mmCIF file of C-alpha atoms in Angstrom:
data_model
loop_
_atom_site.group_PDB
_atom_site.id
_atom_site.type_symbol
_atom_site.label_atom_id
_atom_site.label_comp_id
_atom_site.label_asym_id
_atom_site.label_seq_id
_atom_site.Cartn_x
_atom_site.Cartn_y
_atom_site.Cartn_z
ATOM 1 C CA UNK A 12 24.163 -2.322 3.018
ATOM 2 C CA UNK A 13 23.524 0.611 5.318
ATOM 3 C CA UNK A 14 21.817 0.491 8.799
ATOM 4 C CA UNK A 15 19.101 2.061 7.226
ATOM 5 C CA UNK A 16 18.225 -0.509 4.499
ATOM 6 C CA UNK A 17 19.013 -3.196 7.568
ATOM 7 C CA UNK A 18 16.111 -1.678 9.602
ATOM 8 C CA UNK A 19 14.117 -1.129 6.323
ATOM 9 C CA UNK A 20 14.540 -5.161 5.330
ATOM 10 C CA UNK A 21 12.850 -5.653 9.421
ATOM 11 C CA UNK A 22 9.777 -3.741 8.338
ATOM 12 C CA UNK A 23 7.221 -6.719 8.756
ATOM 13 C CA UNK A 24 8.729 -7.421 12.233
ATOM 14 C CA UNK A 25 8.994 -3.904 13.971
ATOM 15 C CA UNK A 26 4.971 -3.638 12.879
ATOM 16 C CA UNK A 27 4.315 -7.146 14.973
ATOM 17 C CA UNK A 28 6.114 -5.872 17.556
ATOM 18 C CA UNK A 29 4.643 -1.954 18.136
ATOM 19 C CA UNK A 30 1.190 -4.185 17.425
ATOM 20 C CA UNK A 31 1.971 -6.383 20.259
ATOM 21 C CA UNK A 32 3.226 -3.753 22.518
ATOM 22 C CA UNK A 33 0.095 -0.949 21.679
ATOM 23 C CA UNK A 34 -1.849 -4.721 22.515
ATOM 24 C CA UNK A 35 -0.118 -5.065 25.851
ATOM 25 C CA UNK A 36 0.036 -1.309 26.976
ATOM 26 C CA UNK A 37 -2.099 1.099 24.792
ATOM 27 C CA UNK A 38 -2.167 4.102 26.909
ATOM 28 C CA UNK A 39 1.562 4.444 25.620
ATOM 29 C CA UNK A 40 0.025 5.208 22.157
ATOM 30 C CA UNK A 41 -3.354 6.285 22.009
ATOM 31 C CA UNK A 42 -2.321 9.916 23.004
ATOM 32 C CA UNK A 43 -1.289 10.108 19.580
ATOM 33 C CA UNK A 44 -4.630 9.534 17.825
ATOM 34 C CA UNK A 45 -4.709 13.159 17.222
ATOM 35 C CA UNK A 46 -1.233 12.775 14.989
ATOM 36 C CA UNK A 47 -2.153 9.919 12.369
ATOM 37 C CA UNK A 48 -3.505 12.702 9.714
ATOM 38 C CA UNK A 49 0.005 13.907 9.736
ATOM 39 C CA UNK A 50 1.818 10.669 10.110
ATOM 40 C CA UNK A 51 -0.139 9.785 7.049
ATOM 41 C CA UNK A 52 1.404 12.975 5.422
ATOM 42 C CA UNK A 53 4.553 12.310 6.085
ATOM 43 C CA UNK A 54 4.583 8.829 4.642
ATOM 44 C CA UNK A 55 3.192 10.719 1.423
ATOM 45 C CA UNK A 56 5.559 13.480 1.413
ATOM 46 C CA UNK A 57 8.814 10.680 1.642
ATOM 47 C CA UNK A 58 7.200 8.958 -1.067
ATOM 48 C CA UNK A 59 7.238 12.026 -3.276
ATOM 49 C CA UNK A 60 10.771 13.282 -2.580
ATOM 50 C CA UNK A 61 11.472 9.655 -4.562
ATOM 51 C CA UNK A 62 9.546 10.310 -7.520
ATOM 52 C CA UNK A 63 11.490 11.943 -10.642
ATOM 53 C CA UNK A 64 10.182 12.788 -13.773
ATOM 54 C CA UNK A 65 11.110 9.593 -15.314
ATOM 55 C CA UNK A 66 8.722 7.772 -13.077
ATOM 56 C CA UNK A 67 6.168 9.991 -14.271
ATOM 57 C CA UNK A 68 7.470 9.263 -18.239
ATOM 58 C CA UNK A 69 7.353 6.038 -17.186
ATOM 59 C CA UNK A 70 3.434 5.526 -17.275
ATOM 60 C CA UNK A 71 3.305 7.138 -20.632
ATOM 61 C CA UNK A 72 5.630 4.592 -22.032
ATOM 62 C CA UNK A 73 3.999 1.450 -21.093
ATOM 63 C CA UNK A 74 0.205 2.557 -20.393
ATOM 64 C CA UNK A 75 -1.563 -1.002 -20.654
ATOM 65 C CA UNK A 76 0.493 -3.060 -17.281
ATOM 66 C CA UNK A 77 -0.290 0.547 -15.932
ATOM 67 C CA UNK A 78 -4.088 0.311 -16.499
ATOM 68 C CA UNK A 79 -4.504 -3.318 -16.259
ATOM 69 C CA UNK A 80 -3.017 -2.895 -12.440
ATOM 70 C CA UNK A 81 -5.144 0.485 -11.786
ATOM 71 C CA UNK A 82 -8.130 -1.412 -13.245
ATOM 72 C CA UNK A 83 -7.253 -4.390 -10.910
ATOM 73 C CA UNK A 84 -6.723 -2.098 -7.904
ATOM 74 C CA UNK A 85 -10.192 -0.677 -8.105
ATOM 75 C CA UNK A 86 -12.386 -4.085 -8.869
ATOM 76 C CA UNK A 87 -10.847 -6.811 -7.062
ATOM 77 C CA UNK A 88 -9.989 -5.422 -4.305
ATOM 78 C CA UNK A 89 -12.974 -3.418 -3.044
ATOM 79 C CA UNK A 90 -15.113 -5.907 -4.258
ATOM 80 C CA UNK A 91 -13.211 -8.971 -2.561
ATOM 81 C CA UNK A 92 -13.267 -6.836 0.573
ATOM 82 C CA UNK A 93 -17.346 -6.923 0.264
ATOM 83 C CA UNK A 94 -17.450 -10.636 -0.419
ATOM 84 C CA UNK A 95 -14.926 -11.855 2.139
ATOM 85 C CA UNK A 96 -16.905 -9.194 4.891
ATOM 86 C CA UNK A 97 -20.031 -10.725 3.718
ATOM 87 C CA UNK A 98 -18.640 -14.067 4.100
ATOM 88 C CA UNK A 99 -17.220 -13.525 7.227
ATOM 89 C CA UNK A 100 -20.575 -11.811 8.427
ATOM 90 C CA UNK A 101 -18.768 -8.635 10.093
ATOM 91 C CA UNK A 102 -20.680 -5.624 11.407
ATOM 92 C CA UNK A 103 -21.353 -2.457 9.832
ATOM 93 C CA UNK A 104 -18.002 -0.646 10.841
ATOM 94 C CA UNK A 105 -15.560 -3.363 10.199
ATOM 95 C CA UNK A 106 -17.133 -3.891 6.613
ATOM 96 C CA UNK A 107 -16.189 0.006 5.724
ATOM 97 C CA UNK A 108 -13.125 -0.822 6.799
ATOM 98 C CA UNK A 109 -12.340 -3.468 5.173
ATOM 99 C CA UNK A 110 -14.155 -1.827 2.016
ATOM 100 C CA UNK A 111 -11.747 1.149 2.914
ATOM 101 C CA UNK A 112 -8.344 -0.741 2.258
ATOM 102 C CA UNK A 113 -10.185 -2.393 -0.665
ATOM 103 C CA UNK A 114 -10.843 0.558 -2.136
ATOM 104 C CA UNK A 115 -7.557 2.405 -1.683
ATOM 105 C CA UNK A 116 -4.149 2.671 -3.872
ATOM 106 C CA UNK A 117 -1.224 0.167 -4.046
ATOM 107 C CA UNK A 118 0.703 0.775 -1.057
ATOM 108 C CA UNK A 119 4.482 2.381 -1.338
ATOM 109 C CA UNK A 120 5.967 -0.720 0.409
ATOM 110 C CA UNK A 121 4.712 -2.919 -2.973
ATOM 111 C CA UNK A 122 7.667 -0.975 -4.821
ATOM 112 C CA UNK A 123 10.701 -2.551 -2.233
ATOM 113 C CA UNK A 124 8.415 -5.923 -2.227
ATOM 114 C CA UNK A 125 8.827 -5.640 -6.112
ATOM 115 C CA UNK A 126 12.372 -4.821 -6.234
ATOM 116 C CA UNK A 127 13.412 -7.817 -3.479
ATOM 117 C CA UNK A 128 11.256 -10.340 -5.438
ATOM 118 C CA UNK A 129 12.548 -9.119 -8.981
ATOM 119 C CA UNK A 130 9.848 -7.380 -10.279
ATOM 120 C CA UNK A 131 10.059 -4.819 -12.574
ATOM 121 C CA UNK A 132 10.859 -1.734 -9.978
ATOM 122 C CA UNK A 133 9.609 1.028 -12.724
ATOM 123 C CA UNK A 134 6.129 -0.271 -13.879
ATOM 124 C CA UNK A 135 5.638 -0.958 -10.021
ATOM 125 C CA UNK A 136 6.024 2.988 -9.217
ATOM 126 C CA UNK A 137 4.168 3.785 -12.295
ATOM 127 C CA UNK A 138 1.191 1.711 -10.848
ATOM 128 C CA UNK A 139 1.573 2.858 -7.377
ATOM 129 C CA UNK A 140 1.803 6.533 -8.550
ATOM 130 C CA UNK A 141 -1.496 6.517 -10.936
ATOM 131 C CA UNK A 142 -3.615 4.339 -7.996
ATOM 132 C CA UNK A 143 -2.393 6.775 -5.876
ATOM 133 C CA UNK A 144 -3.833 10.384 -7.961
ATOM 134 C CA UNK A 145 -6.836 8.011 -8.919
ATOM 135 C CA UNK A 146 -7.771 7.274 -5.551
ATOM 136 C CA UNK A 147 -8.383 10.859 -4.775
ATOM 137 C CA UNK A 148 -11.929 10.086 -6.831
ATOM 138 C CA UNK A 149 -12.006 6.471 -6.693
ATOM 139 C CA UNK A 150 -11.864 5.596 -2.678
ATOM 140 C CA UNK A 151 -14.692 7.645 -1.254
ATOM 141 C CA UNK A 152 -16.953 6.769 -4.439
ATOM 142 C CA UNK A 153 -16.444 2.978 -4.642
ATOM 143 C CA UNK A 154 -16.601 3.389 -0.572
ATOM 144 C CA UNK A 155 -20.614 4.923 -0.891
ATOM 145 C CA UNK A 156 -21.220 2.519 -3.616
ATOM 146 C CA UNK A 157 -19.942 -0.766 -1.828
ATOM 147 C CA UNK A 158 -21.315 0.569 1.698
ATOM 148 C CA UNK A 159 -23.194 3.926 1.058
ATOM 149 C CA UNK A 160 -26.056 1.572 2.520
ATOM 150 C CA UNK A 161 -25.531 0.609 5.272
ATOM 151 C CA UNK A 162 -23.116 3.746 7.069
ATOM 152 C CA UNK A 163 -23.276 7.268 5.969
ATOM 153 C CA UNK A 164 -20.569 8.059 3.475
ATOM 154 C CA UNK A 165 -19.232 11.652 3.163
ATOM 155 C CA UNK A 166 -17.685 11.346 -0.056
ATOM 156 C CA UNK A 167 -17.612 14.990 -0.377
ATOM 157 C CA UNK A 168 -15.331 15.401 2.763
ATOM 158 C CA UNK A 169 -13.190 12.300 1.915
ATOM 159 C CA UNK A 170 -11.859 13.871 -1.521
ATOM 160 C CA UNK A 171 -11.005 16.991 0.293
ATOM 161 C CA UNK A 172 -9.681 15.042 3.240
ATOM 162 C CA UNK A 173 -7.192 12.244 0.212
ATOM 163 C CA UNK A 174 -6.311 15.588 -1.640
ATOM 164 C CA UNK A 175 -4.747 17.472 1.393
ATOM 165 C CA UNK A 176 -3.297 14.441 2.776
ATOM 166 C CA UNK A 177 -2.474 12.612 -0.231
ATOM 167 C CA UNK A 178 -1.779 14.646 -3.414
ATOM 168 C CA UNK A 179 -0.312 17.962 -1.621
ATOM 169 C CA UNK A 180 2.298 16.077 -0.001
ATOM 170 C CA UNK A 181 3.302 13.895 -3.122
ATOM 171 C CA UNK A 182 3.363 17.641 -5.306
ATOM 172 C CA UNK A 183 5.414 19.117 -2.696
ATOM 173 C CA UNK A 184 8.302 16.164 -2.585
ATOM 174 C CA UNK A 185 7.878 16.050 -6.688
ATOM 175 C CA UNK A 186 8.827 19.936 -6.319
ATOM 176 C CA UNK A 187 11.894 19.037 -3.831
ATOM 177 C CA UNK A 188 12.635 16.157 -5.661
ATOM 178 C CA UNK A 189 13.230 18.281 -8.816
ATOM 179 C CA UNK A 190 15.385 21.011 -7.325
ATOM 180 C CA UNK A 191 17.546 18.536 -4.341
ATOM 181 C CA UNK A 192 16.994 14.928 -6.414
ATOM 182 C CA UNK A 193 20.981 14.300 -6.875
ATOM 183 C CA UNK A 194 21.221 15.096 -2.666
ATOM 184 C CA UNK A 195 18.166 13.001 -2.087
ATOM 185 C CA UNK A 196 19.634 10.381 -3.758
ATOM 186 C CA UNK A 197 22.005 9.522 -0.999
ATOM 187 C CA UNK A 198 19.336 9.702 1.688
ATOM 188 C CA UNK A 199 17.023 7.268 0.162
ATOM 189 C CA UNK A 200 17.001 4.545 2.392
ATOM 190 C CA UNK A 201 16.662 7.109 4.999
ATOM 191 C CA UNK A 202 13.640 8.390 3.755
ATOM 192 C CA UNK A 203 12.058 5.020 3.650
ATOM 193 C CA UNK A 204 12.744 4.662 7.382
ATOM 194 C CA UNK A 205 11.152 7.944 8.101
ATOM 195 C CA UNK A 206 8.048 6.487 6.309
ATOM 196 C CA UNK A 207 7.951 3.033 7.538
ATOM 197 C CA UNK A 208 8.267 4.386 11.038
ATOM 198 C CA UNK A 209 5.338 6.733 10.453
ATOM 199 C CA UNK A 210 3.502 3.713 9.453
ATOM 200 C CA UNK A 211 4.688 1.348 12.115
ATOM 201 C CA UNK A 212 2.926 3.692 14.646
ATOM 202 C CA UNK A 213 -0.421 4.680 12.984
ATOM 203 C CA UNK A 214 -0.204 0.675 13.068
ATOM 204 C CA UNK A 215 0.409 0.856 17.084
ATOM 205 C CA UNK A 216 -2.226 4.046 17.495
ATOM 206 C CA UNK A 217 -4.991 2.174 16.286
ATOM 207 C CA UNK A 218 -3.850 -1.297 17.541
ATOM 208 C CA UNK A 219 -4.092 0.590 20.735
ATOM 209 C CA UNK A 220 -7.250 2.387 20.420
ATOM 210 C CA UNK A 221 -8.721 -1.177 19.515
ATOM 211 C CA UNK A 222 -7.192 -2.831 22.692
ATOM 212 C CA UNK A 223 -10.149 -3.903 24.409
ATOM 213 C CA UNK A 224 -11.658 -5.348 21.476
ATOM 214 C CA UNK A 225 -8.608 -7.671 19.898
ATOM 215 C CA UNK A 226 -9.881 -10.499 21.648
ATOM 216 C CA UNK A 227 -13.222 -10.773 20.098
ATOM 217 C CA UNK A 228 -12.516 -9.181 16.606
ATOM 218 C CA UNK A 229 -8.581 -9.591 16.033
ATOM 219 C CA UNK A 230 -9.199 -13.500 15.053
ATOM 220 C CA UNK A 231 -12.286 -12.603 12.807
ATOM 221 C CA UNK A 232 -10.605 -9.313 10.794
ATOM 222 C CA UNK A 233 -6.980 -11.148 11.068
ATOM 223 C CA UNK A 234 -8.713 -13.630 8.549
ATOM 224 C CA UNK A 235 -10.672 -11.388 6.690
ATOM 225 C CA UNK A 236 -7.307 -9.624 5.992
ATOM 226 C CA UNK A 237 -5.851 -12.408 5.394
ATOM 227 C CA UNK A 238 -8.652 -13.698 2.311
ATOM 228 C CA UNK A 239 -8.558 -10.194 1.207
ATOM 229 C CA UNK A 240 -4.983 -9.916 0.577
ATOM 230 C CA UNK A 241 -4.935 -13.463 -0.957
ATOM 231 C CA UNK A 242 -7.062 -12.773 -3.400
ATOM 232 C CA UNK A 243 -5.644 -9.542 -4.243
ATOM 233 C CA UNK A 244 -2.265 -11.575 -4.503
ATOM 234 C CA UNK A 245 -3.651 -14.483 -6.417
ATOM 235 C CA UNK A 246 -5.770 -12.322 -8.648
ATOM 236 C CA UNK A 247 -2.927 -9.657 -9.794
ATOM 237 C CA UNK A 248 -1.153 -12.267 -10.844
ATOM 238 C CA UNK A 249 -3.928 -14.485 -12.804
ATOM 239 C CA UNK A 250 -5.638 -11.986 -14.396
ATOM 240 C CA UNK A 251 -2.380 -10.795 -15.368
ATOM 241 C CA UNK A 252 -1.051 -13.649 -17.009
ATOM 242 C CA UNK A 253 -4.806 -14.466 -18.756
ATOM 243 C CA UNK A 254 -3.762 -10.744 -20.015
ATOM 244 C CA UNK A 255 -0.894 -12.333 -22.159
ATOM 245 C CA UNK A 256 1.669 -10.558 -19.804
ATOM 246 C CA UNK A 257 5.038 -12.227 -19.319
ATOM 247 C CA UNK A 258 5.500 -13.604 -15.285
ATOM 248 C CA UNK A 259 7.405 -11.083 -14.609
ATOM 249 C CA UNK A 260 5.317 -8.228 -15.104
ATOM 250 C CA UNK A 261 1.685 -10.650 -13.227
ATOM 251 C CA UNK A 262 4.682 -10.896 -10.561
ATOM 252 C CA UNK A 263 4.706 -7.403 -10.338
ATOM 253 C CA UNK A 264 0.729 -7.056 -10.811
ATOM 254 C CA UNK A 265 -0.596 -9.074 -8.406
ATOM 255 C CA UNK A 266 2.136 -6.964 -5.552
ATOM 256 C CA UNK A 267 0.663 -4.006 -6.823
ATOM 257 C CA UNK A 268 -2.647 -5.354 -6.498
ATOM 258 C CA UNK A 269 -2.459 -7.462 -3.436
ATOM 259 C CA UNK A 270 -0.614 -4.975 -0.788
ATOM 260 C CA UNK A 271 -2.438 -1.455 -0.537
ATOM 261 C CA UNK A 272 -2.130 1.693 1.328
ATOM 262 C CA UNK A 273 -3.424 0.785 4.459
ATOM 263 C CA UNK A 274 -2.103 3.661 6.172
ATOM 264 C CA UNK A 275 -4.554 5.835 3.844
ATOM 265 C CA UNK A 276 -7.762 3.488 4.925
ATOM 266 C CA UNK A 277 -6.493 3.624 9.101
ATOM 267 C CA UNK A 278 -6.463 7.651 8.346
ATOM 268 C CA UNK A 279 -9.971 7.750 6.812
ATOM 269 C CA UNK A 280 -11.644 5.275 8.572
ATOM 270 C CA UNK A 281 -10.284 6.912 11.746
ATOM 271 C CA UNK A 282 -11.744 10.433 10.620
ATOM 272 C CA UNK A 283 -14.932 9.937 9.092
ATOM 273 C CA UNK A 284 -16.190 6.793 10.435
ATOM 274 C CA UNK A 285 -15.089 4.742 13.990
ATOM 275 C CA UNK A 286 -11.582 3.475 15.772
ATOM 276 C CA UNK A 287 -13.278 -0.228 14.964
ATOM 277 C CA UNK A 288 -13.614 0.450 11.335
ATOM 278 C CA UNK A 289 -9.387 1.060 11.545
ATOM 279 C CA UNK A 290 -8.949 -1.679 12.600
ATOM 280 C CA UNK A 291 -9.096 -4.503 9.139
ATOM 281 C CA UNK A 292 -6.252 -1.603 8.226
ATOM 282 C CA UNK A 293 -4.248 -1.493 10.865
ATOM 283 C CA UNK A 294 -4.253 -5.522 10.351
ATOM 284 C CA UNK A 295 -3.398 -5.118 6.490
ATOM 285 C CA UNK A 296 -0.669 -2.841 7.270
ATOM 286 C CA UNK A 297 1.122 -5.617 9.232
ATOM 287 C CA UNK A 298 -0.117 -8.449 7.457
ATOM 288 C CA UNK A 299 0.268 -7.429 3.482
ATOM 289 C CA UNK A 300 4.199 -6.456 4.886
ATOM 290 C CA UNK A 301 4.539 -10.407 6.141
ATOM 291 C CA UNK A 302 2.526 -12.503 2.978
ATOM 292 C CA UNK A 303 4.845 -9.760 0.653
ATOM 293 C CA UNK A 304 8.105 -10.484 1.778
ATOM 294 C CA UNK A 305 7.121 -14.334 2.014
ATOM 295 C CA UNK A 306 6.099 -13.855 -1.445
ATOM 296 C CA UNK A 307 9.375 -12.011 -2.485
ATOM 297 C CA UNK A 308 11.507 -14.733 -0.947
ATOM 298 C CA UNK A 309 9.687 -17.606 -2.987
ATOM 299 C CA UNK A 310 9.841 -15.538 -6.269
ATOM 300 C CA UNK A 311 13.312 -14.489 -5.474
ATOM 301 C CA UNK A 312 14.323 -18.124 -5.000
ATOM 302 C CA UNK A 313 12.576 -19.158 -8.982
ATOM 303 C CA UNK A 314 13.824 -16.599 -11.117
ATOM 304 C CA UNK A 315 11.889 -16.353 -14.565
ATOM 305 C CA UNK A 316 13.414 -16.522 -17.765
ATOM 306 C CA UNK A 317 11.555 -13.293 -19.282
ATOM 307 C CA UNK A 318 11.320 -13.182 -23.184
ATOM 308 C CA UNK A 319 13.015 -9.487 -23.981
ATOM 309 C CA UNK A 320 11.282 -8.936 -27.168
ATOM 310 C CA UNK A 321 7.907 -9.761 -25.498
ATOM 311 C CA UNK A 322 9.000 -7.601 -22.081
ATOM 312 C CA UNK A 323 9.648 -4.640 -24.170
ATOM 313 C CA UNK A 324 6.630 -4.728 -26.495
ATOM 314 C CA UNK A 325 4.601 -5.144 -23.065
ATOM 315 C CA UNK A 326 6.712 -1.967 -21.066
ATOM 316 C CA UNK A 327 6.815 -0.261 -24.944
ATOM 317 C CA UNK A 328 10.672 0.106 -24.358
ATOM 318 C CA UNK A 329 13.033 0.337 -27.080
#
């Protein structure tokens, strides 16, 4: 194992720890504020220079886990993110955030969560990678549904705002991908350093920019993170199974489902509505890193005995 997939396999604890030190000294981070936009870009650019044009065949050849998850992505988890801020009774600008993460893609960390706990790897980038281009219309509408109420949405400005920070990056390390894939190859785990470290301090930025308010909120959003992600978790998985998929593909659905792209909700929430409405994402980011590998570890531990005829009629394999 390289130092690189070393640090990579740390990635839950080096986000407690730049959380606890933007908590103890913030002025060593909130300088950058002005840099998460193209942090955020960065993360998205790594994540394309991984993606080949099998990954993309891949959701052609086994299009119903693919929807089932996208489907799942876009209804549970916005909608448990209104219930659980609802429950929790939480203002205004921590609702939209938490409405925010609901209502983004499957985060790139549920593909290593899904490849430690034995998932299948393929159908997990296939779902990440269709969330991901439908989010570019799905977050900022399902945002002004779910809180177009109560806070002003500007859906118009978010779709610009996920295309340039989102899709262009992706397209661009598709393109590089396609012309340097054999060289990337080697420099893989490398790449998902880059990007976990890019996430790690948006994580720290808005941890820090948040300081004074940790004590009253942190225990409040920590929870309604930690419901949120729960159900996402718990639902993936149910609703996949009650779907007549084998457990190995609900194990991968309900990672898909259950960890998102935080990073993408800090970024928005950051731009277009208040540091405090960051915040349930800066939480997710951390938290959805710790409850996954958890998660992993347990799975890991029970390995399934997956019927092969059934597997391959479900991924439409031959």
């Amino acid at each position: 194992m390289s130092i690189f997939e070393q640090i990579n396999r740390l990635f839950p604890l080096w986000a407690i720890l730049f959380a606890l030190a933007a908590a103890w000294q913030p002025d060593w981070f909130t300088g950058l504020a002005g840099q998460i936009k193209l942090l955020l870009a960065v993360i998205m650019f790594a994540m394309g220079l991984t993606l080949s044009r099998q990954d993309f065949l891949n959701v052609i050849r086994a299009p119903l886990p693919v929807a089932v998850g996208v489907i799942l992505q876009f209804s549970v988890m916005p909608l448990a993110a209104l219930a659980v801020s609802w429950l929790l009774g939480l203002d205004a600008a921590l609702t939209t955030g938490m409405v925010l993460v609901g209502a983004t893609a499957g985060g790139t960390a549920s593909n290593v969560i899904t490849w430690l706990a034995g998932g299948h790897v393929a159908l997990s980038v296939s779902m990440t990678l269709m969330s991901t281009l439908v989010s570019v219309v799905a977050t900022p509408l399902l945002t002004l549904l779910l809180v177009g109420e109560s806070v002003q949405v500007p859906a118009g400005g978010m779709f610009l705002s996920i295309a340039q920070l989102v899709i262009a990056p992706i397209a661009l390390g598709v393109l590089v991908h396609h012309f340097l894939g054999r060289q990337l190859r080697r420099i893989e785990p490398m790449l998902a350093t880059v990007a976990m470290a890019a996430i790690v301090l948006i994580i720290a930025i808005v941890v820090g920019l948040n300081a004074d308010r940790l004590a009253t909120l942190g225990p409040l959003v920590a929870l309604a993170v930690i419901l949120h992600n729960a159900i996402g978790l718990v639902g993936g998985y149910g609703i996949g199974r009650l779907c007549g998929f084998d457990k190995r593909v609900a194990r991968t659905l309900a990672i898909e489902v259950g960890m998102q792209n935080s990073g993408l909700a800090v970024t928005l929430a950051n731009q277009f509505f208040s540091a405090t409405a960051a915040l349930p994402g800066a939480l997710f980011s951390i938290w959805h890193n710790v409850s996954g590998s958890l998660l992993a570890g347990y799975w890991k531990r029970r390995p399934v005995d997956t019927d092969d005829t059934l597997a391959r009629k479900q991924l439409n394999t031959p």
